[in-house]
Amino acid sequence: MLRLSKLTDYAVVVLARLGREQGLCTAPDLAAATGVAEPTVAKVLKNLGQAGLVEGVRGSRGGYRLARPLHEVALSQVIVAVDGPIALTACVDGASGSCEAEALCPVRGRWDPVNDAIRNALAAVTVADLANPISCSSHRPRPAEPVALAAE
């Protein structure tokens, strides 16, 4: 099963919250607003800042803000910022020495198209897509009209 880390999930939550704010937000404010522990928010903000996804402003009135709108932030960028490169197996992208069967592996190098497809799919989804879900009511089928039963 392909699973993202909790830290990546928290990063998306923090970004979504930042996207709702008009000004700067502090780590304690974001922690309170999202329910994510403050040390975790601080770690997420550090990773996102290093990736250029958020900007930190120092000073007594400082805090964090988005570096660009959420619709310009691909989910793949968040994953790479927090978890590192996106790959299903350790032997992709020219890596070597990570597997004892590497020299005899019949599928070595053939995972690249799969990894590319996953990266492209994740790049096509933005944080805004996740932060602004479509209303459930807009996709809910209409209830059927009541049927009048004939009296027996």
Coordinates of N, CA and C in Angstrom, one line a residue:
M1 N 0.8 -1.2 0.0 CA 0.0 0.0 0.0 C 0.9 1.2 0.0
L2 N 0.6 2.1 -0.9 CA 1.3 3.4 -0.9 C 0.6 4.3 0.1
R3 N 1.4 4.8 1.1 CA 0.8 5.7 2.1 C 1.7 6.8 2.4
L4 N 1.1 8.0 2.5 CA 1.9 9.2 2.8 C 2.0 9.3 4.4
S5 N 3.1 10.0 4.8 CA 3.3 10.1 6.2 C 2.2 11.1 6.8
K6 N 2.1 10.9 8.2 CA 1.2 11.8 8.9 C 1.7 13.3 8.7
L7 N 3.0 13.4 8.7 CA 3.5 14.8 8.6 C 3.1 15.5 7.3
T8 N 3.0 14.7 6.2 CA 2.6 15.2 4.9 C 1.1 15.6 5.0
D9 N 0.3 14.8 5.6 CA -1.1 15.1 5.9 C -1.2 16.4 6.7
Y10 N -0.5 16.5 7.7 CA -0.5 17.7 8.5 C -0.1 18.9 7.7
A11 N 0.9 18.7 6.9 CA 1.4 19.9 6.0 C 0.2 20.4 5.1
V12 N -0.5 19.5 4.6 CA -1.7 19.9 3.7 C -2.7 20.6 4.6
V13 N -3.0 20.1 5.8 CA -3.9 20.8 6.7 C -3.5 22.2 7.0
V14 N -2.2 22.3 7.4 CA -1.6 23.6 7.7 C -1.7 24.6 6.5
L15 N -1.3 24.1 5.3 CA -1.4 24.9 4.1 C -2.9 25.3 3.9
A16 N -3.8 24.4 4.0 CA -5.2 24.7 3.8 C -5.7 25.8 4.7
R17 N -5.2 25.7 6.0 CA -5.6 26.8 7.0 C -5.0 28.1 6.6
L18 N -3.7 28.1 6.2 CA -3.0 29.3 5.8 C -3.8 30.0 4.6
G19 N -4.3 29.1 3.7 CA -5.0 29.6 2.6 C -6.3 30.3 2.9
R20 N -6.8 30.1 4.1 CA -8.1 30.7 4.6 C -7.8 32.0 5.3
E21 N -6.6 32.3 5.6 CA -6.2 33.5 6.4 C -5.8 34.6 5.5
Q22 N -6.1 35.8 5.9 CA -5.7 37.0 5.1 C -4.3 37.5 5.4
G23 N -3.9 37.3 6.7 CA -2.6 37.9 7.1 C -1.7 36.8 7.5
L24 N -0.8 37.1 8.4 CA 0.2 36.2 8.9 C -0.4 35.3 10.0
C25 N 0.0 34.1 10.2 CA -0.4 33.2 11.2 C 0.8 32.7 12.0
T26 N 0.7 32.6 13.2 CA 1.8 32.1 14.0 C 1.6 30.6 14.1
A27 N 2.7 29.9 14.5 CA 2.6 28.4 14.7 C 1.6 28.1 15.8
P28 N 1.6 28.8 16.9 CA 0.6 28.5 18.0 C -0.9 28.7 17.5
D29 N -1.1 29.8 16.7 CA -2.4 30.0 16.1 C -2.8 28.9 15.2
L30 N -1.9 28.5 14.3 CA -2.2 27.4 13.4 C -2.4 26.1 14.1
A31 N -1.7 25.8 15.2 CA -1.9 24.6 16.0 C -3.3 24.6 16.6
A32 N -3.7 25.8 17.1 CA -5.0 25.9 17.8 C -6.1 25.7 16.7
A33 N -5.9 26.3 15.5 CA -6.9 26.2 14.5 C -7.1 24.9 13.8
T34 N -6.0 24.1 13.8 CA -6.0 22.8 13.1 C -6.1 21.6 14.0
G35 N -5.8 21.8 15.3 CA -5.8 20.7 16.2 C -4.5 19.9 16.1
V36 N -3.5 20.3 15.4 CA -2.2 19.7 15.3 C -1.3 20.2 16.3
A37 N -0.5 19.4 17.0 CA 0.3 19.9 18.1 C 1.3 20.9 17.6
E38 N 1.6 21.9 18.4 CA 2.4 23.0 18.0 C 3.8 22.6 17.6
P39 N 4.5 21.7 18.2 CA 5.8 21.3 17.7 C 5.7 20.7 16.3
T40 N 4.7 20.0 16.1 CA 4.5 19.4 14.7 C 4.2 20.4 13.7
V41 N 3.4 21.4 14.0 CA 3.2 22.6 13.1 C 4.5 23.3 12.8
A42 N 5.3 23.5 13.9 CA 6.6 24.2 13.7 C 7.5 23.4 12.7
K43 N 7.5 22.1 12.9 CA 8.3 21.2 12.0 C 7.8 21.3 10.6
V44 N 6.5 21.2 10.4 CA 5.9 21.3 9.1 C 6.2 22.6 8.4
L45 N 6.0 23.7 9.2 CA 6.3 25.0 8.6 C 7.8 25.2 8.2
K46 N 8.7 24.6 9.0 CA 10.1 24.6 8.6 C 10.3 23.9 7.3
N47 N 9.8 22.7 7.1 CA 9.9 22.0 5.9 C 9.3 22.7 4.7
L48 N 8.1 23.3 4.9 CA 7.4 24.0 3.9 C 8.1 25.3 3.5
G49 N 8.7 25.9 4.5 CA 9.5 27.1 4.2 C 10.8 26.8 3.4
Q50 N 11.5 25.7 3.8 CA 12.7 25.3 3.0 C 12.3 25.0 1.6
A51 N 11.1 24.5 1.3 CA 10.7 24.2 0.0 C 10.1 25.4 -0.8
G52 N 10.0 26.5 -0.1 CA 9.5 27.7 -0.7 C 8.0 27.8 -0.9
L53 N 7.3 27.0 -0.1 CA 5.8 26.9 -0.1 C 5.2 27.9 0.9
V54 N 5.9 28.2 1.9 CA 5.5 29.3 2.9 C 6.6 30.2 3.1
E55 N 6.3 31.4 3.6 CA 7.3 32.4 3.9 C 7.1 32.8 5.4
G56 N 8.2 32.8 6.1 CA 8.2 33.2 7.5 C 8.6 34.7 7.6
V57 N 7.9 35.4 8.5 CA 8.2 36.8 8.7 C 8.6 36.9 10.2
R58 N 9.8 37.4 10.5 CA 10.3 37.5 11.8 C 9.8 38.7 12.5
G59 N 9.9 38.7 13.8 CA 9.5 39.9 14.6 C 8.3 39.7 15.5
S60 N 8.0 40.7 16.3 CA 6.9 40.5 17.2 C 5.5 40.4 16.5
R61 N 5.4 40.9 15.3 CA 4.2 40.7 14.6 C 4.4 39.7 13.4
G62 N 5.3 38.9 13.6 CA 5.6 37.9 12.5 C 4.7 36.7 12.5
G63 N 5.0 35.8 11.6 CA 4.3 34.6 11.4 C 4.6 34.0 10.1
Y64 N 3.6 33.3 9.6 CA 3.8 32.6 8.3 C 2.6 33.0 7.4
R65 N 3.0 32.9 6.1 CA 1.9 33.1 5.0 C 2.3 32.2 3.8
L66 N 1.4 32.0 3.0 CA 1.6 31.2 1.8 C 2.6 32.0 0.9
A67 N 3.5 31.3 0.2 CA 4.4 31.9 -0.8 C 3.7 32.1 -2.1
R68 N 2.6 31.4 -2.3 CA 1.8 31.5 -3.5 C 0.4 30.9 -3.3
P69 N -0.5 31.2 -4.1 CA -1.9 30.7 -3.8 C -2.0 29.2 -3.8
L70 N -2.9 28.7 -3.1 CA -3.0 27.2 -3.0 C -3.3 26.5 -4.3
H71 N -3.9 27.2 -5.3 CA -4.2 26.6 -6.6 C -2.9 26.4 -7.4
E72 N -1.8 27.0 -6.9 CA -0.5 26.9 -7.6 C 0.4 25.9 -6.9
V73 N 0.0 25.3 -5.8 CA 0.8 24.4 -5.0 C 0.3 23.0 -5.3
A74 N 1.1 22.2 -6.0 CA 0.8 20.8 -6.3 C 1.0 19.9 -5.1
L75 N 0.1 19.0 -5.0 CA 0.3 18.0 -3.9 C 1.7 17.4 -3.9
S76 N 2.2 17.1 -5.1 CA 3.5 16.5 -5.2 C 4.6 17.3 -4.6
Q77 N 4.4 18.7 -4.7 CA 5.4 19.6 -4.1 C 5.4 19.4 -2.5
V78 N 4.2 19.3 -2.0 CA 4.1 19.1 -0.5 C 4.7 17.8 -0.1
I79 N 4.5 16.8 -0.8 CA 5.0 15.4 -0.5 C 6.5 15.5 -0.5
V80 N 7.1 16.0 -1.6 CA 8.5 16.1 -1.7 C 9.1 17.0 -0.6
A81 N 8.5 18.0 -0.2 CA 9.0 18.9 0.8 C 9.0 18.2 2.2
V82 N 8.1 17.3 2.4 CA 8.0 16.7 3.7 C 8.7 15.3 3.7
D83 N 8.3 14.5 2.7 CA 8.8 13.1 2.7 C 9.9 12.8 1.8
G84 N 10.3 13.7 0.9 CA 11.3 13.5 0.0 C 10.8 13.0 -1.3
P85 N 11.7 12.5 -2.2 CA 11.3 12.1 -3.6 C 10.2 11.1 -3.6
I86 N 9.3 11.2 -4.5 CA 8.2 10.3 -4.7 C 8.6 9.1 -5.5
A87 N 8.6 7.9 -5.0 CA 9.0 6.7 -5.7 C 8.4 5.5 -5.0
L88 N 8.0 4.5 -5.8 CA 7.4 3.3 -5.2 C 8.5 2.3 -4.7
T89 N 9.6 2.3 -5.3 CA 10.7 1.4 -4.9 C 12.0 2.2 -4.7
A90 N 12.9 1.6 -4.0 CA 14.2 2.3 -3.7 C 15.1 2.3 -4.8
C91 N 14.9 1.5 -5.8 CA 15.9 1.3 -6.9 C 15.6 2.1 -8.1
V92 N 14.8 3.1 -8.0 CA 14.5 4.0 -9.2 C 15.4 5.2 -9.3
D93 N 15.3 5.8 -10.4 CA 16.1 7.0 -10.7 C 17.6 6.9 -10.5
G94 N 18.1 5.7 -10.9 CA 19.5 5.5 -10.9 C 20.1 5.2 -9.6
A95 N 19.3 5.0 -8.5 CA 19.9 4.7 -7.2 C 20.4 3.3 -7.3
S96 N 21.5 3.0 -6.6 CA 22.1 1.7 -6.5 C 22.6 1.4 -5.1
G97 N 22.7 0.1 -4.9 CA 23.2 -0.4 -3.6 C 22.2 -0.5 -2.5
S98 N 20.9 -0.4 -2.9 CA 19.8 -0.5 -1.9 C 19.1 -1.8 -1.8
C99 N 19.6 -2.7 -2.7 CA 18.9 -4.0 -2.8 C 20.0 -5.1 -3.0
E100 N 19.9 -6.2 -2.3 CA 20.8 -7.3 -2.5 C 20.6 -8.1 -3.8
A101 N 19.5 -8.0 -4.4 CA 19.2 -8.7 -5.7 C 19.4 -7.8 -6.9
E102 N 19.9 -6.6 -6.7 CA 20.0 -5.6 -7.7 C 20.6 -6.1 -9.0
A103 N 21.7 -6.8 -8.9 CA 22.5 -7.2 -10.1 C 21.7 -8.2 -11.0
L104 N 20.8 -8.9 -10.4 CA 20.0 -10.0 -11.1 C 18.6 -9.6 -11.3
C105 N 18.2 -8.5 -10.9 CA 16.7 -8.1 -10.9 C 16.2 -7.9 -12.3
P106 N 15.2 -8.7 -12.7 CA 14.6 -8.6 -14.0 C 13.7 -7.4 -14.3
V107 N 13.4 -6.7 -13.2 CA 12.5 -5.5 -13.4 C 13.2 -4.2 -13.1
R108 N 14.5 -4.3 -12.8 CA 15.3 -3.0 -12.5 C 15.2 -2.0 -13.6
G109 N 14.8 -0.8 -13.3 CA 14.7 0.3 -14.2 C 13.3 0.3 -14.9
R110 N 12.5 -0.7 -14.7 CA 11.2 -0.7 -15.4 C 10.1 -0.1 -14.5
W111 N 10.5 0.3 -13.3 CA 9.5 1.0 -12.4 C 9.4 2.5 -12.8
D112 N 10.3 3.0 -13.6 CA 10.3 4.4 -13.9 C 9.0 4.9 -14.5
P113 N 8.4 4.2 -15.5 CA 7.1 4.7 -16.0 C 6.0 4.7 -14.9
V114 N 6.0 3.8 -14.0 CA 5.0 3.7 -12.9 C 5.2 4.9 -12.0
N115 N 6.4 5.2 -11.6 CA 6.7 6.3 -10.8 C 6.4 7.6 -11.5
D116 N 6.7 7.7 -12.7 CA 6.3 8.9 -13.5 C 4.8 9.2 -13.5
A117 N 4.1 8.1 -13.7 CA 2.6 8.2 -13.7 C 2.1 8.7 -12.3
I118 N 2.6 8.2 -11.3 CA 2.2 8.6 -9.9 C 2.6 10.0 -9.7
R119 N 3.8 10.4 -10.0 CA 4.2 11.8 -9.8 C 3.3 12.7 -10.6
N120 N 3.0 12.4 -11.9 CA 2.2 13.2 -12.7 C 0.8 13.3 -12.1
A121 N 0.3 12.2 -11.6 CA -1.1 12.3 -11.0 C -1.1 13.2 -9.8
L122 N -0.1 13.1 -8.9 CA 0.0 13.9 -7.7 C 0.3 15.4 -8.1
A123 N 1.0 15.6 -9.2 CA 1.2 17.0 -9.6 C 0.0 17.6 -10.2
A124 N -1.0 16.8 -10.6 CA -2.2 17.4 -11.2 C -3.2 17.8 -10.1
V125 N -3.0 17.4 -8.9 CA -3.9 17.8 -7.8 C -3.2 18.9 -7.0
T126 N -4.0 20.0 -6.7 CA -3.4 21.1 -5.9 C -3.9 21.0 -4.5
V127 N -3.3 21.7 -3.7 CA -3.7 21.8 -2.3 C -5.1 22.5 -2.2
A128 N -5.4 23.4 -3.2 CA -6.7 24.0 -3.2 C -7.8 23.0 -3.5
D129 N -7.4 22.0 -4.3 CA -8.4 20.9 -4.6 C -8.8 20.2 -3.4
L130 N -7.9 20.0 -2.5 CA -8.1 19.3 -1.2 C -8.7 20.2 -0.2
A131 N -8.4 21.5 -0.2 CA -8.8 22.5 0.8 C -10.3 22.9 0.5
N132 N -10.7 22.8 -0.7 CA -12.0 23.3 -1.1 C -12.8 22.1 -1.7
P133 N -13.1 21.1 -0.9 CA -13.8 20.0 -1.5 C -15.2 20.4 -2.0
I134 N -15.6 19.6 -3.0 CA -16.9 19.8 -3.6 C -18.0 19.4 -2.6
S135 N -19.0 20.2 -2.5 CA -20.1 19.9 -1.5 C -20.7 18.5 -1.8
C136 N -21.0 17.9 -0.7 CA -21.6 16.5 -0.8 C -23.0 16.6 -1.4
S137 N -23.7 17.7 -1.1 CA -25.0 17.8 -1.6 C -25.1 18.0 -3.2
S138 N -24.0 18.5 -3.8 CA -24.0 18.7 -5.2 C -23.9 17.4 -6.0
H139 N -23.4 16.3 -5.3 CA -23.2 15.0 -6.0 C -24.2 14.0 -5.4
R140 N -25.0 14.3 -4.5 CA -25.9 13.4 -3.9 C -27.1 13.2 -4.8
P141 N -27.5 12.0 -5.1 CA -28.6 11.8 -6.0 C -29.9 12.3 -5.3
R142 N -30.8 12.8 -6.1 CA -32.0 13.3 -5.6 C -32.8 12.1 -5.1
P143 N -33.5 12.3 -4.0 CA -34.4 11.2 -3.5 C -35.5 10.9 -4.5
A144 N -35.9 9.7 -4.6 CA -37.0 9.3 -5.6 C -38.3 9.9 -5.0
E145 N -39.2 10.3 -6.0 CA -40.5 10.8 -5.6 C -41.2 9.6 -4.9
P146 N -42.0 9.9 -3.8 CA -42.7 8.9 -3.2 C -43.7 8.2 -4.1
V147 N -43.8 7.0 -4.0 CA -44.7 6.2 -4.9 C -46.0 6.0 -4.1
A148 N -47.1 6.4 -4.7 CA -48.4 6.1 -4.0 C -48.8 4.7 -4.2
L149 N -49.0 4.0 -3.1 CA -49.4 2.6 -3.1 C -50.9 2.5 -3.2
A150 N -51.3 1.6 -4.0 CA -52.8 1.4 -4.2 C -53.3 0.8 -2.9
A151 N -54.5 1.2 -2.5 CA -55.1 0.7 -1.4 C -55.5 -0.8 -1.7
E152 N -55.3 -1.6 -0.7 CA -55.6 -3.0 -0.9 C -57.0 -3.3 -0.6

